[in-house]
Coordinates of C-alpha atoms in Angstrom, one line a residue:
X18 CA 95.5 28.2 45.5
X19 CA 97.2 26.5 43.2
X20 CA 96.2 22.6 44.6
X21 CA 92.3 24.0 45.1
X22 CA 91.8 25.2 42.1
X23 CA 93.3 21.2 40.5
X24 CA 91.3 19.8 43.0
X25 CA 88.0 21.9 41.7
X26 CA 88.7 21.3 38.2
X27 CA 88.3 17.3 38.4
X28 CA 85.2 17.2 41.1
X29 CA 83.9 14.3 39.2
X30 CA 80.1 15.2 37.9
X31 CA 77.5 12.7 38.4
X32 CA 74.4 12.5 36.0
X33 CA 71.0 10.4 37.0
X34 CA 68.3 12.1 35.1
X35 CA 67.8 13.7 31.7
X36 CA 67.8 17.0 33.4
X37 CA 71.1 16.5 35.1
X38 CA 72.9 15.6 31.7
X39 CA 71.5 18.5 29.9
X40 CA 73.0 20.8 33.0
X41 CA 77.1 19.5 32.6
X42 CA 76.8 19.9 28.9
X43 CA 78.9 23.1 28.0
X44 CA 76.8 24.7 25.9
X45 CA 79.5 27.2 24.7
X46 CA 80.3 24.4 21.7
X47 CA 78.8 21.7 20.1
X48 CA 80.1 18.4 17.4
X49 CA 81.7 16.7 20.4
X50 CA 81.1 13.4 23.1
X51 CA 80.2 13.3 26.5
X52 CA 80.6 10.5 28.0
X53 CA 77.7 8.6 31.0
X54 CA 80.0 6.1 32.9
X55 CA 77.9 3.1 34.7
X56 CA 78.2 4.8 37.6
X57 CA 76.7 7.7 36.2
X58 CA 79.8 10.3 36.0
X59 CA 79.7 12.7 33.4
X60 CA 83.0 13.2 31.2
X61 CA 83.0 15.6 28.5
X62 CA 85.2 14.3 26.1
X63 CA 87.6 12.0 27.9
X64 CA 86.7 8.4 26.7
X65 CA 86.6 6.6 29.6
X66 CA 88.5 3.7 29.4
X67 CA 88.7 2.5 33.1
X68 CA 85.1 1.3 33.6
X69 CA 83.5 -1.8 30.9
X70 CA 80.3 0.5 30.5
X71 CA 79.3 3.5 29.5
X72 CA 77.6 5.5 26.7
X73 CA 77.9 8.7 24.8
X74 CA 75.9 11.7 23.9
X75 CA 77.3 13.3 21.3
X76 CA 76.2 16.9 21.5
X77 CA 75.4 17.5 17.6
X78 CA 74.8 21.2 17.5
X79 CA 73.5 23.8 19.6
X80 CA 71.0 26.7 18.5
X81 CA 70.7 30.0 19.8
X82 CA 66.9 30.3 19.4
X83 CA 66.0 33.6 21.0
X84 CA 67.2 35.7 23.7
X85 CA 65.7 38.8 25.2
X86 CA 65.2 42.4 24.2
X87 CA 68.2 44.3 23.7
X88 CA 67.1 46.5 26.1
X89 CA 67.5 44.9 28.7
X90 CA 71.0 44.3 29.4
X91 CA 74.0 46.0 28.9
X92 CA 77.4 44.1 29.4
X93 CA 77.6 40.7 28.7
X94 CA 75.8 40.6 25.2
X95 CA 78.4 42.0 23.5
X96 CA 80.3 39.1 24.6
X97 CA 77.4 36.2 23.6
X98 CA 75.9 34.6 20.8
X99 CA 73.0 36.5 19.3
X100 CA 69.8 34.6 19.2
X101 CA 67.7 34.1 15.7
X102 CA 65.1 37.1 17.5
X103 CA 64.7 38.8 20.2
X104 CA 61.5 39.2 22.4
X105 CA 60.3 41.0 25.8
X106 CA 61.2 39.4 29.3
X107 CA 57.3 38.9 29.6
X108 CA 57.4 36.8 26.6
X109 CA 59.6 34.1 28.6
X110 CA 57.3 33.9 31.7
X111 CA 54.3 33.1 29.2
X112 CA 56.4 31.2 27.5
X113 CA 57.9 28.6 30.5
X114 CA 54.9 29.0 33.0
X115 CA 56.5 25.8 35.0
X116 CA 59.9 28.0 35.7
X117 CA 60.0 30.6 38.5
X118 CA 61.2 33.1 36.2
X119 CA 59.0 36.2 36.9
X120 CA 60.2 36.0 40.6
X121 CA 63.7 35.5 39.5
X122 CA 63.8 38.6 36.9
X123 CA 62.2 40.9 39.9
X124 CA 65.1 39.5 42.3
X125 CA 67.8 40.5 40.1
X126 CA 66.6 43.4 39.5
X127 CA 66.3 44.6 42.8
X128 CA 70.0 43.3 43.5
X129 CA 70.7 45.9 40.6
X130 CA 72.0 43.0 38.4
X131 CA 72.1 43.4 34.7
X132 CA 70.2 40.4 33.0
X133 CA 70.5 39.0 29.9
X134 CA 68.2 35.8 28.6
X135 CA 68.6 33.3 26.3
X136 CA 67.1 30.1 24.8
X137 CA 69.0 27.1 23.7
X138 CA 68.1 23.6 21.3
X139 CA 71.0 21.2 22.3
X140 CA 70.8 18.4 20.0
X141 CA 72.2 14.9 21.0
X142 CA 73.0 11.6 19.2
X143 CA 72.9 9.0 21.9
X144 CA 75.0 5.8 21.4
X145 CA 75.9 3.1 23.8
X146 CA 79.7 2.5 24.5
X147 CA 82.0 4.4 22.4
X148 CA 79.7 5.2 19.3
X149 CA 78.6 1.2 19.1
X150 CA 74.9 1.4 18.7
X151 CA 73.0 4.6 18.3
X152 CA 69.5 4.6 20.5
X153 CA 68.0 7.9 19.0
X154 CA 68.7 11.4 18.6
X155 CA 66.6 14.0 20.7
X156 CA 67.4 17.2 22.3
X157 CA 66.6 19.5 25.0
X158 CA 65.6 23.2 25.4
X159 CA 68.0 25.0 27.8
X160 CA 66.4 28.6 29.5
X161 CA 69.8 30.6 30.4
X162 CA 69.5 33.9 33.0
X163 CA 72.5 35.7 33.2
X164 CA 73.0 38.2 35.8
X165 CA 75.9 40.7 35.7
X166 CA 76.6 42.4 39.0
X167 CA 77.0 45.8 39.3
X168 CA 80.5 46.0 39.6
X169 CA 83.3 48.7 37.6
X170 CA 84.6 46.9 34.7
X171 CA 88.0 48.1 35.5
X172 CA 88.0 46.6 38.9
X173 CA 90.4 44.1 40.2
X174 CA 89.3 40.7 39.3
X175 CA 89.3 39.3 42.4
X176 CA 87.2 42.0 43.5
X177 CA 85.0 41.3 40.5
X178 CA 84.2 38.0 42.0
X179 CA 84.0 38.9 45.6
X180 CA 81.1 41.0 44.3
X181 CA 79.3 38.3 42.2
X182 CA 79.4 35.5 44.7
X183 CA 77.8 38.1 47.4
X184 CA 75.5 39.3 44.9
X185 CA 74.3 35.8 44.6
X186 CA 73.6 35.4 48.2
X187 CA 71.4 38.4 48.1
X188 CA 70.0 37.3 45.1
X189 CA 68.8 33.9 46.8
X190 CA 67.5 35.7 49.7
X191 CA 65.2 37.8 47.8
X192 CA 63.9 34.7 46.4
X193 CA 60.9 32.8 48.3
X194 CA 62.6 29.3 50.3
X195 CA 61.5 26.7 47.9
X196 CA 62.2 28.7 44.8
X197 CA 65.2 29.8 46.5
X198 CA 66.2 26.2 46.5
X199 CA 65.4 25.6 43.4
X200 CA 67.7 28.0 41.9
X201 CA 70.8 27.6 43.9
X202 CA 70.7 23.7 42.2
X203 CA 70.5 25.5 38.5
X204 CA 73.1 28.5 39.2
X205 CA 77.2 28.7 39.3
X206 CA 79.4 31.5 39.0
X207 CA 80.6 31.8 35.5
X208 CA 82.4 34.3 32.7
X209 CA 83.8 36.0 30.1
X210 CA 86.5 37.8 28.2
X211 CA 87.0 40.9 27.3
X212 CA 89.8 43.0 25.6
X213 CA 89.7 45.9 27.5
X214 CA 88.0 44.8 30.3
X215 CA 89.3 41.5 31.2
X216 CA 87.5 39.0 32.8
X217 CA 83.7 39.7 33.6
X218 CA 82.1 37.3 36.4
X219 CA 78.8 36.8 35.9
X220 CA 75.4 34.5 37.2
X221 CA 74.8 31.7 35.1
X222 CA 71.4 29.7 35.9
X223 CA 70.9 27.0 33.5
X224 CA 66.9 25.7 33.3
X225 CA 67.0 22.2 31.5
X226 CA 64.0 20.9 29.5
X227 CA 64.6 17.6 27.9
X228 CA 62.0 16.3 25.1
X229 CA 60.2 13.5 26.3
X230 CA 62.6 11.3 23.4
X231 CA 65.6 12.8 25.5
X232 CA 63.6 11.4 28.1
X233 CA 63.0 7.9 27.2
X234 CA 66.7 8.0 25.5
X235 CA 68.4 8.3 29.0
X236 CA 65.9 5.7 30.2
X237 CA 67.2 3.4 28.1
X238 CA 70.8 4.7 28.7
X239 CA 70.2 4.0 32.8
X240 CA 69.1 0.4 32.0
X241 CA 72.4 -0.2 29.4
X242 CA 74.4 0.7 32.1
X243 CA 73.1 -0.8 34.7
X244 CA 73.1 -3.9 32.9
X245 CA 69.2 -4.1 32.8
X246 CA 69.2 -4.3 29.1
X247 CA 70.4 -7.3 28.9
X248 CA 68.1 -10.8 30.8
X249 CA 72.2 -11.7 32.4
X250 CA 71.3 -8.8 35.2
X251 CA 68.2 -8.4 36.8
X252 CA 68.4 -5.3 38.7
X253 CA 66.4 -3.4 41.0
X254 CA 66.1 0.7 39.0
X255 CA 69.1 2.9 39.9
X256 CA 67.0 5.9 41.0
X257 CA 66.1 3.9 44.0
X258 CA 69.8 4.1 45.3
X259 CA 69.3 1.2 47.9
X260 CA 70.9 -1.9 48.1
X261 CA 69.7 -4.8 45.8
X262 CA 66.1 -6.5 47.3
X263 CA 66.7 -9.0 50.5
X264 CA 65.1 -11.6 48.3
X265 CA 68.0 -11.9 46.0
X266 CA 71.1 -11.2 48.5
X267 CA 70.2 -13.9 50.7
X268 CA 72.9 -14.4 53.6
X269 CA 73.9 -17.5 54.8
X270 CA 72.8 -17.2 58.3
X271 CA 69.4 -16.2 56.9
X272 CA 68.9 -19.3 54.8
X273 CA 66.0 -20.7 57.1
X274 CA 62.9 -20.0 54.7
X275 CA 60.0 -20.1 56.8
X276 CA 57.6 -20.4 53.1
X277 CA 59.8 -23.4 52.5
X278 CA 58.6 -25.0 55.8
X279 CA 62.0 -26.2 56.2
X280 CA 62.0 -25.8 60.4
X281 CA 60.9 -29.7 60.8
X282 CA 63.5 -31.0 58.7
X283 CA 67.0 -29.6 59.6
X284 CA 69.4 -30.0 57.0
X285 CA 72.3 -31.4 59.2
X286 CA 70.5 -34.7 59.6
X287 CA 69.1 -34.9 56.1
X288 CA 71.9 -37.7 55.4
X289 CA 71.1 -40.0 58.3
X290 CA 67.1 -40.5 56.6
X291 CA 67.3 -43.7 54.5
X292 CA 65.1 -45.1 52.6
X293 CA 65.1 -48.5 54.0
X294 CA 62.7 -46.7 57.5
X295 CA 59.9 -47.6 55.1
X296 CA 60.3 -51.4 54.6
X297 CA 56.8 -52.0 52.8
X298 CA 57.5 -49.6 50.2
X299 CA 58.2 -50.9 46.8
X300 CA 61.2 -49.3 45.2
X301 CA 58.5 -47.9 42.2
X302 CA 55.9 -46.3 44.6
X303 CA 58.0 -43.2 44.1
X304 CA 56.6 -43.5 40.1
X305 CA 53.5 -44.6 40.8
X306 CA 52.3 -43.1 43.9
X307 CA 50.2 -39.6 43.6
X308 CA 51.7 -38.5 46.8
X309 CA 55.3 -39.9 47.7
X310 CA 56.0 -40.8 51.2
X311 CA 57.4 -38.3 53.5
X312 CA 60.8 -39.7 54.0
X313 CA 61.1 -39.2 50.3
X314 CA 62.4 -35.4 50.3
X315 CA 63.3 -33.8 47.3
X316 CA 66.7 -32.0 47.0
X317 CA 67.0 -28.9 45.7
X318 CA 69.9 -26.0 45.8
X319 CA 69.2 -22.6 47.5
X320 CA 72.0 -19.8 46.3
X321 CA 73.3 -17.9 49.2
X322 CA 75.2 -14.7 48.7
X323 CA 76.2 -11.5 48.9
X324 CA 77.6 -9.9 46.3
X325 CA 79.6 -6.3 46.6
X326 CA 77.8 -2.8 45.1
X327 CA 78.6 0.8 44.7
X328 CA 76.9 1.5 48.5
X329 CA 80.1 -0.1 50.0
X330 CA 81.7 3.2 49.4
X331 CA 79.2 5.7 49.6
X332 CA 79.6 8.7 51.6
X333 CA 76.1 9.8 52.9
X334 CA 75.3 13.1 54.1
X335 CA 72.1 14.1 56.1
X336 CA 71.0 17.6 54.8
X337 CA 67.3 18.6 55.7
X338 CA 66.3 15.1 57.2
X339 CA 67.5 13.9 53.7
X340 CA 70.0 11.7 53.0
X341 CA 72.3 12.2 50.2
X342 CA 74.5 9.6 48.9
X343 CA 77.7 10.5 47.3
X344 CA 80.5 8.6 45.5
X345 CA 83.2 11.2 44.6
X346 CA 87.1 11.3 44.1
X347 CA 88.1 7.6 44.2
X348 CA 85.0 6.6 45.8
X349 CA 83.3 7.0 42.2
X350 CA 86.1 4.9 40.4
X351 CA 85.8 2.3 43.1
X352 CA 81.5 2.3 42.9
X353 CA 82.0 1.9 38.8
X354 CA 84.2 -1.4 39.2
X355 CA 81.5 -2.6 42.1
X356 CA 78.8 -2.6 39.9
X357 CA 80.6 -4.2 36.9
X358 CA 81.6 -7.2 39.5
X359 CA 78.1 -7.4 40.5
X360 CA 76.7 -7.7 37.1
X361 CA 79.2 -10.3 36.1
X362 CA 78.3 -12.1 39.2
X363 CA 74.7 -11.9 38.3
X364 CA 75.6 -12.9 34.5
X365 CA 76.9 -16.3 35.6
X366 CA 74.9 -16.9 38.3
X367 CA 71.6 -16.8 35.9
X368 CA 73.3 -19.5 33.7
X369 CA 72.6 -22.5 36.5
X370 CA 69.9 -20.6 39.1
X371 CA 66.7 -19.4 38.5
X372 CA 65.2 -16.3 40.0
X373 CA 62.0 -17.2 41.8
X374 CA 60.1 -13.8 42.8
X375 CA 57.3 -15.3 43.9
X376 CA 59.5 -17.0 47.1
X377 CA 62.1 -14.3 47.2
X378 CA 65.0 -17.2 46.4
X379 CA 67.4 -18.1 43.5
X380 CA 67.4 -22.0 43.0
X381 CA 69.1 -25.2 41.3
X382 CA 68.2 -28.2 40.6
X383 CA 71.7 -29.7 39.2
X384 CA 75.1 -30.5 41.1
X385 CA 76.4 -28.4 37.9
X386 CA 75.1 -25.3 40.3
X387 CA 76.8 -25.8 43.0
X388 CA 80.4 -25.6 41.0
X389 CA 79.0 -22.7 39.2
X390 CA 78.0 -21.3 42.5
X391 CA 82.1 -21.5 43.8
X392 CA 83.3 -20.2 40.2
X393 CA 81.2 -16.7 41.3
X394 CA 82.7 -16.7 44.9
X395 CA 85.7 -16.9 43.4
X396 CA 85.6 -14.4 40.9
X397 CA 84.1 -12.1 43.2
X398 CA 87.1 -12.7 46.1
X399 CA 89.9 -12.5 42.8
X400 CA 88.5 -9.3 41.2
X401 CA 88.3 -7.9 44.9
X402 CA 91.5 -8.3 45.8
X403 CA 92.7 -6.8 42.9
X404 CA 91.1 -3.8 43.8
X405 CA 93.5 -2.0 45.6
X406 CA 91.8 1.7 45.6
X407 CA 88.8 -0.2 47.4
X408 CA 91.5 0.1 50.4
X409 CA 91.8 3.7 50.8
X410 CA 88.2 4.3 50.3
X411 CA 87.0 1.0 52.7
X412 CA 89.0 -1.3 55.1
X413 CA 87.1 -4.9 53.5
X414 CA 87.5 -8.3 54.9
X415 CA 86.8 -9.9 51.4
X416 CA 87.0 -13.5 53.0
X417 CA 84.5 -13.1 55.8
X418 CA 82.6 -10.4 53.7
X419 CA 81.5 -11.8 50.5
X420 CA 80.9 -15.2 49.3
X421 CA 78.6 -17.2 46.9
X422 CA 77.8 -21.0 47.4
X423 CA 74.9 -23.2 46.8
X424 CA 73.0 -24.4 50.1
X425 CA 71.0 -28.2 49.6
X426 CA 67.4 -28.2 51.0
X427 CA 64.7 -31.1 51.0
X428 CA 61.5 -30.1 50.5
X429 CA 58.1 -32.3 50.9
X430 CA 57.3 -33.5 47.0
X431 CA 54.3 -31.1 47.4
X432 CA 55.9 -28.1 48.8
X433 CA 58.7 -28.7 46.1
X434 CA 56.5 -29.0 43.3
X435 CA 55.0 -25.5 44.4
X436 CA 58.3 -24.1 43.8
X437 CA 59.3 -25.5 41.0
X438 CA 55.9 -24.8 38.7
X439 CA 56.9 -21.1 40.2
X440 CA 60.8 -21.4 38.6
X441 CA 59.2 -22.8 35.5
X442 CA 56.8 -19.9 35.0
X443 CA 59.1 -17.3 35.4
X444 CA 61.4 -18.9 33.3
X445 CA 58.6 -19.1 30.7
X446 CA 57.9 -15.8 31.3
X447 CA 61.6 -14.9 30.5
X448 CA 62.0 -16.8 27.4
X449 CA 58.8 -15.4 26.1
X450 CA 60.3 -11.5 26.6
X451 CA 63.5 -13.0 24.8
X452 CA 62.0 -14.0 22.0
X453 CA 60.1 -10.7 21.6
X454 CA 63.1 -8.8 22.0
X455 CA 65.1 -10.9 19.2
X456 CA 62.3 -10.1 17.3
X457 CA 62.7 -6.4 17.7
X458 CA 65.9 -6.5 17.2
X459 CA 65.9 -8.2 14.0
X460 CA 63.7 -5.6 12.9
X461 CA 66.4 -2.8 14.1
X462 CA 68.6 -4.3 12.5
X463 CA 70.6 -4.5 15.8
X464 CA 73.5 -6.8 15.1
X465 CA 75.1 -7.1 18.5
X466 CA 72.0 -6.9 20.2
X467 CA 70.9 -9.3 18.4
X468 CA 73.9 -11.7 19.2
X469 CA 73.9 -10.8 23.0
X470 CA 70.0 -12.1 23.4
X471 CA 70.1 -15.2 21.2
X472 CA 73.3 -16.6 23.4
X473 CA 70.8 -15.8 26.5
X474 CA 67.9 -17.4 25.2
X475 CA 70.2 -20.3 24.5
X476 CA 71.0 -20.5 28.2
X477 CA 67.2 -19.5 29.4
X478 CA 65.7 -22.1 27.3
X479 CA 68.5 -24.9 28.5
X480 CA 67.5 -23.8 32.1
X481 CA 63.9 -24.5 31.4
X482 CA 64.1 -27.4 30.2
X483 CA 66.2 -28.9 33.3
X484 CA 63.5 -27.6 35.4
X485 CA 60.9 -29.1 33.6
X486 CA 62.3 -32.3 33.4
X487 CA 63.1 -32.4 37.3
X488 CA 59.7 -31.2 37.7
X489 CA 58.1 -33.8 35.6
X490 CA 60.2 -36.9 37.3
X491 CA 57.7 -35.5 40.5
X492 CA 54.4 -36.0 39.2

């Protein structure tokens, strides 16, 4: 009993939504962190050192703001805070017309349950890393239902939870499917402490309404974490929970781009075409001449990859025709150090490639790529093997698995051009979004912000003006 209840008490707690973070706060204190890992696990109070990322919402205070008419329950308030007034159960349905509490108070009071209400203001002070940079403050509104069975105080305790967990089955069943649902997500078997009494099991069900600055806080939080803050990582939004788009993760094997028009032209005998199979031309027609010859190809690097992520290790469940994708125990651990690899990966790689959306492809236009392109293969093969816990989650082939190199292409001048004036836009486009961002952050007064984007624009400005010039010795 001993071994389940250890095993129960670190089930790690994953967080994705404003709604979810608001639920694994413990409302029974407040002036204390809890800590959002980049791969989203909740910790209240452990710093987290194992993972690079992560951010904390420092619960400020927490507010007892009104609960319901003394009337209307019996045990458990002697127990809780008091609210700053007290009102009628109606008051709560008019109050929170988008909660399903008027068929939740009828349910639990026909499974003879004594119900107690309550309304929270959680106030948070959200930071990223460990109190580094504070995003905002906002808080939340929490509903609380408490249902008491309708057990004998003086019971055995055991028996005073066999009673609440049945009592919650019949409480669910009462309860129409979808709201049913609903609830069972929100509700946990909880309790308190008394005296004379002992321990008193009760039905917790937490309703979570984050202010729309709670809201946009956590937004900001997801995209800190997942590295989307920051122009090094460009990454597809973690609520989608697939794998990074095909466009970017571009397999060897797969490296025949049909827009690229690359089928007439295979790369293997790319060497043996010499210029001298034009004698007539003049070694400056390549200058001069509007449209260059078509033995003249144009070299260019295409990145092929594929980089590790959290979804190596996920376990997925099918529940309802819906799949649900877990990452629990080790498995979470493992996911965290995945996605710091990958956004590494992505930070160097952005240094010598450029990310061409309109073509789906990352490409080069210097040899300088191609050792940059090994450096990431290697990382990503060092910081794997290294990994031991990946083992006992996933048996990986890192060799055959994972790798990173820069592929040479010749392109038709025309066709080439096309895709460079494409590079050079987005690149544009990029240092454009840089600069506006410096400028905000200057205005913040966000010192390492501030430092992080001016050494990116360094590099994104460098990058452009390689391209350019490449582009330019085309025309």
């Amino acid at each position: 009993m001993s071994n389940e209840n250890e095993e129960r008490r670190y089930t790690p707690r994953f967080a994705k939504s404003a709604e979810e973070l608001v639920f694994y706060t413990d409302t029974g204190q407040s002036d204390y962190p809890l800590y959002l890992t980049s791969g989203f696990e909740v910790r209240i109070k452990k710093k987290p050192d194992d993972v690079e990322r992560f951010a904390t919402f420092h619960v400020k205070s927490i507010r007892v703001l009104e609960e319901c008419d003394a009337d209307a329950y019996r045990k458990l308030a002697f127990y809780l805070p008091r609210g700053d007034k007290a009102v009628k159960l109606d008051d709560y349905v008019k109050a929170y017309p988008q909660l399903p509490l008027a068929d939740l108070f009828k349910a639990i009071n026909d499974v003879k349950a004594t119900l107690y209400v309550k309304t929270l203001k959680v106030t948070y002070e959200i930071y990223k890393g460990d109190y580094e940079e504070l995003i905002s403050e906002a808080d939340a509104t929490v509903v609380v239902v408490y249902a008491c069975p309708p057990y004998n105080d003086h019971a055995a305790e055991n028996q005073k939870f066999a009673i609440t967990h049945s009592t919650k089955k019949r409480l669910l069943s009462k309860l129409p499917p979808s709201i049913a649902m609903q609830i069972d997500k929100v509700s946990y078997i909880d309790k308190v402490f008394g005296r004379r009494v002992g321990t008193l099991p009760f039905i917790k069900i937490k309703f979570c309404l984050p202010s729309p600055e709670l809201a946009r806080a956590f937004d900001e939080v997801k995209k800190y974490l997942e590295g989307r803050d920051e122009v090094e990582v460009v990454e597809e939004a973690e609520g989608e929970e697939r794998e990074r788009a095909p466009q970017v993760e571009i397999e060897l094997p797969e490296v025949k781009p049909q827009e690229l028009e690359l089928e007439p032209i295979a790369p293997v005998a790319v060497p043996t075409v010499q210029m001298p199979t034009a004698p007539t031309a003049v070694p400056t027609a390549v200058v001069t001449a509007p449209a260059p010859a078509k033995a003249e190809l144009v070299k260019i690097y295409l990145l092929a990859m594929r980089l590790p992520s959290k979804y190596l290790v996920q376990d997925v469940e099918a529940k309802e025709n819906v799949e649900i994708r877990k990452w629990e125990g080790v498995a979470a651990d493992v996911a965290s150090r995945l996605e710091s690899i990958r956004r590494k990966c992505y930070a160097m790689i952005e240094k010598a490639f450029a990310n061409v959306e309109d073509y789906g492809v990352w490409i080069a236009v210097s040899e300088e790529a191609v050792e940059e392109a090994k450096k990431v293969s290697e990382y990503v093969k060092k910081e794997l093997s290294g990994l031991p816990q990946l083992r006992q989650v996933k048996d990986v082939e890192v060799e055959k698995l994972y790798s990173v190199r820069a592929v040479p292409i010749y392109m038709e001048p025309e066709d080439a051009k096309e895709l460079l004036g494409a590079a050079v836009r987005h690149l544009s486009a990029d240092v454009d979004e840089l600069e506006a961002r410096i400028k905000k952050a200057e205005e913040e007064q966000k010192k390492q912000a501030l430092l992080r984007l001016q050494q990116s624009l360094e590099y994104k400005r460098a990058l452009l003006d390689a391209f350019k010039r490449f582009l330019e010795r085309l025309s």
